[in-house]
Amino acid sequence: ASTTSAPPTVVVGIDVGSESTKLTLGSAHDYEIIRNAHGGHTTPSAVTFRGARGGGGGRGGRRQTQRFVGEDATEARNADGSTVLHIVRLLGAGSSGGLPGDDGDDNDDALAAFYRFQRTRQADGTCSVSVEYCGDQSEAEESSPNPSPNPNNRREFSAAAVLAMLLGKVRRGAEETVARKTAGGGIGSAGSDDAMRGGAARYVLSLPPGSSDTAKAAVRDAAHAAGCGDDVAVVSAAECAASVYGKKFGGDADASANADGGGGAGRLVLVVDMGHAQTWASLLRLGGGDDAGASEDDAEGTDASASPAATLLASASNAALGAGCVDVNLWHHFQSTVPGLSSIEPSTRRGQRLLDGCRRLKHQLSMLPSGMATVETLGDNDADVTLKGNRDLVQELCKEQGEALSALIAKVVADAEGVGSATDIDSIEVMGGGCRIPFFQDTILKSLGRSNEDMTLSRSLDDTSVAMGAALLGEIGNIGVVGGDDLPMEADGRRAALRKAEEGMVKVDDEMHARSEARNKIESHVLEMRGARHGKHGSLLPEELDAHLTETDDWLFTEDCEDADLNTMESKLADVLEKTNGMCAAYYEAVEKERTEKEAEMKAEEEKAKAERAGEEDDDHDNRKLPFSRRMEIVQKNKAEANELFKDGNFRHAGARYQKALTHSAKFFDLTPEQTEEVKAVTLSLNLNLALAYMKLERFENALRAADEALAIDDSSTKALFRRSSIYYEQKKFDEAKKDINKALQVAPEDAACKKLSSRIEQQLKRQKDKEKKMAKKMAKGMFG
């Protein structure tokens, strides 16, 4: 009789950092890094709550909030009160105690003043956040520790609830990755309600050493709510790093021990990980003696056999120390010394832009002795401000952080049993962006009584090592479940409520995303068909198509569109496509015929086609003098691919394709007057589409450049003027926005989109003027009593 073995468990290691979250699979998948939806190997630890009209289930017109998690969240420099950053810090994790500036008090938290979202510290040390959320009332209340009616639609979410949002996103990414690798097999979560399609998954999450039981329990609550199941382990980041280090260099240690006749003390290795908002350090022994593998961190839930080649002797962390402190110190320096910046507050938009400039300067000073960073329109009268500094300035401003880092290292050395002094340490491993700053590098060496001349800092561990170590530990099979079995009975009820709330919000997100996709498809269809006028079969398009596209485009900017629910939006999409297909039958027939002929041609001339495609791969080196029709075909091909990407909501790659098409559009030569006009038209269209793609990505400076290029071609283009005015509006440059939209209305006075934008600009200018009047009154009152 045949027996069927259970599908193997897939282990997923997760390192939730302050700025980004990293995931790796276990050995069954060669410790592959799980990439985010945009292809990056990290996922930003952030959630943006963005409201929109047009709910689901027939509730058109009611505002609802869609969550944008991870790579889809607003970037930190553009974040407002609707974006929650540094999610792991809400847990109050990573405070070993007894260290300078690390007592859990927000007054000592250098980054707290720069958060634009509202947070409240709870009695258990975690922080809840308050944001505008317009989902179902029951869903919001389930995740709030103190639910109550709120006319302003503000909802309070616990630290576990916010973390669950992030973990739900990365869990789905992990499952999709495994499904692709196993040809659709997929995984479910061990102990969860998910179908175990191709095996179960076990999730192992890391926290900084010394994290409280409350923080660990919150992580497991979040993991349960995110659908990761109940068999979730929470381990120390220091233990994870030790397991990876032992795996990498354990063989070298064994060989060294054998050469010495066995035994020996082994090599002492100091590990320092300085991230953006927290720092931890550990001391481990590589090889040497029968006790290798015993861990000082058994209480964290790990097993002594986790890393037989590396013994973790001691570890400690400081949740108030990180590379972000350098940004903050530079911010206060320039805010107090540069004319015109003294009135800037940390949590304002200008404050965030100054902080971003300080961060860019910090990165320069990590590589060069001196540097400068320019922040546009930051000073008085919108003047550009240039921030200049050198490494001596960083050293002067960061003395307190240097002392805290030295104290952290001293604590680890003092706590390590059997270690005589810091001079016994044989090597230093550094991780995190903070350890790229020369001042902190020198501080680490000086803490051990060393210098660059007698010891080199090693980077054998990278930014995914902790996640990989978590996966390694998870494969042992007998690591403890921390914060789980010993929890009181009310934990089950709390987790069930969190899970129900998260599932409800995911449903709203999916509905809002589907609605947004349907709208994007309508928008991209309009772009595609307008561009088709300039294509090979454009002459087959009827004149009435223009009126149809204009009517559709106008509808996108009406109240009806904003109020449309998913069903209405999808119905509108179907109607638009049906009407287009009906009036453009001859065009589509010609396009299909051409496609069929080309496929046959490609099969017959496969080698030739490969050579041509190879020439197209590198735009910068494609200097062939192709005939006009062939070059235009390449331009239109890239534009069509970009439109498809835009339609699917893949704005980043759509922008890259539009840019590629523009590169080719610049390589025409010896044009006739008619060809020149055709190239101008397609280049104008490409720049308008590129600007829109950048706007979707909130990269407004790039969008502005594309809009400027469009207006350089046709300075009276209504769409180009509207696009640039929209960009200025997003940048809060309302006077410039007004100039462009007024010019657009002179050309097209009845354009619905232009009229609506003009109204919004006038409202903002009025608010700005009212605010200036109030400020003037306050100043006058202060001057004259």
Short mmCIF file of C-alpha atoms in Angstrom, two decimals, residues 249-445:
data_model
loop_
_atom_site.label_atom_id
_atom_site.label_comp_id
_atom_site.label_asym_id
_atom_site.label_seq_id
_atom_site.Cartn_x
_atom_site.Cartn_y
_atom_site.Cartn_z
CA PHE A 249 32.14 30.50 8.89
CA GLY A 250 31.56 27.45 11.08
CA GLY A 251 33.63 25.25 8.78
CA ASP A 252 36.57 27.63 9.01
CA ALA A 253 36.33 27.58 12.80
CA ASP A 254 36.26 23.77 12.89
CA ALA A 255 39.31 23.56 10.64
CA SER A 256 41.15 26.03 12.82
CA ALA A 257 40.28 24.08 15.97
CA ASN A 258 41.49 20.81 14.43
CA ALA A 259 44.75 22.44 13.42
CA ASP A 260 45.23 23.51 17.03
CA GLY A 261 44.58 20.00 18.29
CA GLY A 262 40.92 20.61 19.24
CA GLY A 263 39.40 22.64 22.03
CA GLY A 264 40.52 26.22 22.41
CA ALA A 265 38.67 29.35 23.24
CA GLY A 266 37.41 30.04 19.71
CA ARG A 267 37.19 33.42 18.03
CA LEU A 268 35.27 36.26 19.66
CA VAL A 269 33.18 38.29 17.22
CA LEU A 270 31.40 41.56 18.00
CA VAL A 271 28.31 42.20 15.85
CA VAL A 272 26.87 45.73 15.64
CA ASP A 273 23.68 46.50 13.71
CA MET A 274 22.83 50.21 13.54
CA GLY A 275 19.62 50.75 11.62
CA HIS A 276 17.71 53.94 11.02
CA ALA A 277 15.98 54.10 14.41
CA GLN A 278 17.47 51.39 16.63
CA THR A 279 20.80 49.70 17.31
CA TRP A 280 21.73 46.36 18.80
CA ALA A 281 25.05 44.68 19.50
CA SER A 282 26.03 41.14 20.39
CA LEU A 283 29.11 39.11 21.18
CA LEU A 284 29.45 35.59 19.86
CA ARG A 285 32.07 32.88 19.95
CA LEU A 286 32.86 31.05 16.75
CA GLY A 287 34.00 27.48 17.48
CA GLY A 288 36.07 26.55 20.49
CA GLY A 289 35.07 24.07 23.17
CA ASP A 290 32.19 21.71 23.86
CA ASP A 291 29.85 24.50 24.90
CA ALA A 292 29.57 25.90 21.38
CA GLY A 293 25.92 26.25 20.57
CA ALA A 294 24.69 27.18 24.07
CA SER A 295 22.92 30.49 23.96
CA GLU A 296 22.56 33.32 26.42
CA ASP A 297 19.27 34.05 24.73
CA ASP A 298 17.43 30.79 25.40
CA ALA A 299 14.66 32.85 27.00
CA GLU A 300 13.98 34.32 23.56
CA GLY A 301 12.62 30.95 22.50
CA THR A 302 15.57 29.59 20.49
CA ASP A 303 17.23 26.25 20.85
CA ALA A 304 20.81 25.63 21.84
CA SER A 305 21.46 23.60 18.70
CA ALA A 306 20.43 26.43 16.41
CA SER A 307 23.96 27.31 15.39
CA PRO A 308 26.49 24.74 16.65
CA ALA A 309 29.41 26.76 15.30
CA ALA A 310 28.44 30.08 16.88
CA THR A 311 27.63 30.71 20.52
CA LEU A 312 25.77 33.90 21.41
CA LEU A 313 27.41 35.13 24.62
CA ALA A 314 25.55 38.42 25.18
CA SER A 315 23.40 40.99 23.43
CA ALA A 316 21.79 44.36 24.10
CA SER A 317 19.88 47.02 22.20
CA ASN A 318 19.08 50.72 22.26
CA ALA A 319 15.75 51.75 20.71
CA ALA A 320 16.66 55.45 20.74
CA LEU A 321 19.93 55.17 18.81
CA GLY A 322 20.17 54.96 15.03
CA ALA A 323 21.35 56.58 11.84
CA GLY A 324 18.21 58.72 11.87
CA CYS A 325 19.66 60.58 14.85
CA VAL A 326 22.28 62.04 12.52
CA ASP A 327 19.53 63.39 10.25
CA VAL A 328 17.79 64.95 13.24
CA ASN A 329 20.98 66.53 14.59
CA LEU A 330 21.78 68.02 11.20
CA TRP A 331 18.19 69.26 10.95
CA HIS A 332 18.39 71.16 14.24
CA HIS A 333 21.79 72.55 13.26
CA PHE A 334 20.63 73.97 9.93
CA GLN A 335 17.25 75.06 11.28
CA SER A 336 18.98 77.20 13.87
CA THR A 337 21.87 78.53 11.75
CA VAL A 338 20.56 79.04 8.22
CA PRO A 339 18.62 82.31 7.70
CA GLY A 340 14.96 81.80 6.88
CA LEU A 341 14.65 78.34 8.45
CA SER A 342 14.11 79.19 12.10
CA SER A 343 10.31 79.09 11.83
CA ILE A 344 10.21 75.55 10.38
CA GLU A 345 8.57 72.95 12.60
CA PRO A 346 9.65 69.26 12.48
CA SER A 347 6.27 67.76 11.61
CA THR A 348 5.38 70.18 8.80
CA ARG A 349 5.88 69.56 5.09
CA ARG A 350 8.81 72.00 5.06
CA GLY A 351 10.26 70.26 8.08
CA GLN A 352 10.10 66.92 6.26
CA ARG A 353 11.79 68.36 3.19
CA LEU A 354 14.59 69.80 5.33
CA LEU A 355 14.97 66.39 7.01
CA ASP A 356 15.20 64.72 3.59
CA GLY A 357 17.95 67.18 2.61
CA CYS A 358 19.84 66.36 5.81
CA ARG A 359 19.54 62.68 5.04
CA ARG A 360 20.97 63.17 1.56
CA LEU A 361 23.86 65.15 3.05
CA LYS A 362 24.48 62.35 5.56
CA HIS A 363 24.75 59.82 2.75
CA GLN A 364 27.30 62.01 0.98
CA LEU A 365 29.36 62.36 4.15
CA SER A 366 29.39 58.57 4.50
CA MET A 367 31.45 58.49 1.30
CA LEU A 368 33.17 61.88 1.11
CA PRO A 369 34.90 64.20 3.62
CA SER A 370 32.50 67.03 2.77
CA GLY A 371 29.29 67.46 0.85
CA MET A 372 26.26 69.57 0.07
CA ALA A 373 22.58 69.01 -0.61
CA THR A 374 20.14 71.49 -2.12
CA VAL A 375 16.51 71.70 -1.00
CA GLU A 376 14.45 73.59 -3.54
CA THR A 377 12.08 76.44 -2.56
CA LEU A 378 12.64 75.88 1.16
CA GLY A 379 13.83 79.33 2.24
CA ASP A 380 12.23 82.75 2.35
CA ASN A 381 10.35 83.67 -0.82
CA ASP A 382 10.71 80.07 -2.00
CA ALA A 383 14.47 80.40 -2.36
CA ASP A 384 16.56 77.26 -2.72
CA VAL A 385 18.63 76.34 0.34
CA THR A 386 21.99 74.58 0.11
CA LEU A 387 23.07 72.53 3.13
CA LYS A 388 26.83 72.22 3.49
CA GLY A 389 28.73 70.09 5.97
CA ASN A 390 31.72 67.86 6.64
CA ARG A 391 32.57 64.88 8.80
CA ASP A 392 33.85 67.10 11.60
CA LEU A 393 30.38 68.62 11.85
CA VAL A 394 28.80 65.16 12.20
CA GLN A 395 31.28 64.26 14.92
CA GLU A 396 30.54 67.47 16.80
CA LEU A 397 26.76 67.09 16.56
CA CYS A 398 26.66 63.37 17.40
CA LYS A 399 28.78 63.18 20.54
CA GLU A 400 25.79 61.96 22.59
CA GLN A 401 25.06 59.17 20.10
CA GLY A 402 28.72 58.17 20.09
CA GLU A 403 28.64 57.84 23.88
CA ALA A 404 25.45 55.77 23.69
CA LEU A 405 27.03 53.41 21.14
CA SER A 406 30.14 52.99 23.31
CA ALA A 407 27.93 52.26 26.35
CA LEU A 408 26.00 49.64 24.36
CA ILE A 409 29.18 47.84 23.33
CA ALA A 410 30.58 48.06 26.87
CA LYS A 411 27.39 46.48 28.25
CA VAL A 412 27.61 43.57 25.82
CA VAL A 413 31.25 42.92 26.70
CA ALA A 414 30.54 43.16 30.44
CA ASP A 415 27.59 40.76 30.19
CA ALA A 416 29.51 38.13 28.20
CA GLU A 417 30.60 35.34 30.52
CA GLY A 418 34.22 34.29 30.12
CA VAL A 419 35.34 37.41 28.27
CA GLY A 420 38.15 39.24 30.02
CA SER A 421 38.07 42.58 28.23
CA ALA A 422 37.21 44.27 24.95
CA THR A 423 40.75 43.70 23.71
CA ASP A 424 40.03 39.93 23.58
CA ILE A 425 37.66 40.45 20.63
CA ASP A 426 39.12 39.08 17.39
CA SER A 427 36.85 40.63 14.75
CA ILE A 428 33.94 43.01 14.26
CA GLU A 429 30.93 42.51 11.98
CA VAL A 430 28.82 45.56 11.19
CA MET A 431 25.39 45.86 9.61
CA GLY A 432 22.93 48.65 8.90
CA GLY A 433 23.27 52.08 7.34
CA GLY A 434 24.53 53.70 10.54
CA CYS A 435 27.68 51.59 10.42
CA ARG A 436 28.57 53.19 7.09
CA ILE A 437 29.08 56.53 8.84
CA PRO A 438 32.82 57.05 9.54
CA PHE A 439 32.19 58.62 12.96
CA PHE A 440 30.33 55.53 14.21
CA GLN A 441 32.91 53.24 12.63
CA ASP A 442 35.63 55.02 14.61
CA THR A 443 33.49 54.88 17.74
CA ILE A 444 33.11 51.10 17.47
CA LEU A 445 36.87 50.62 17.07
#
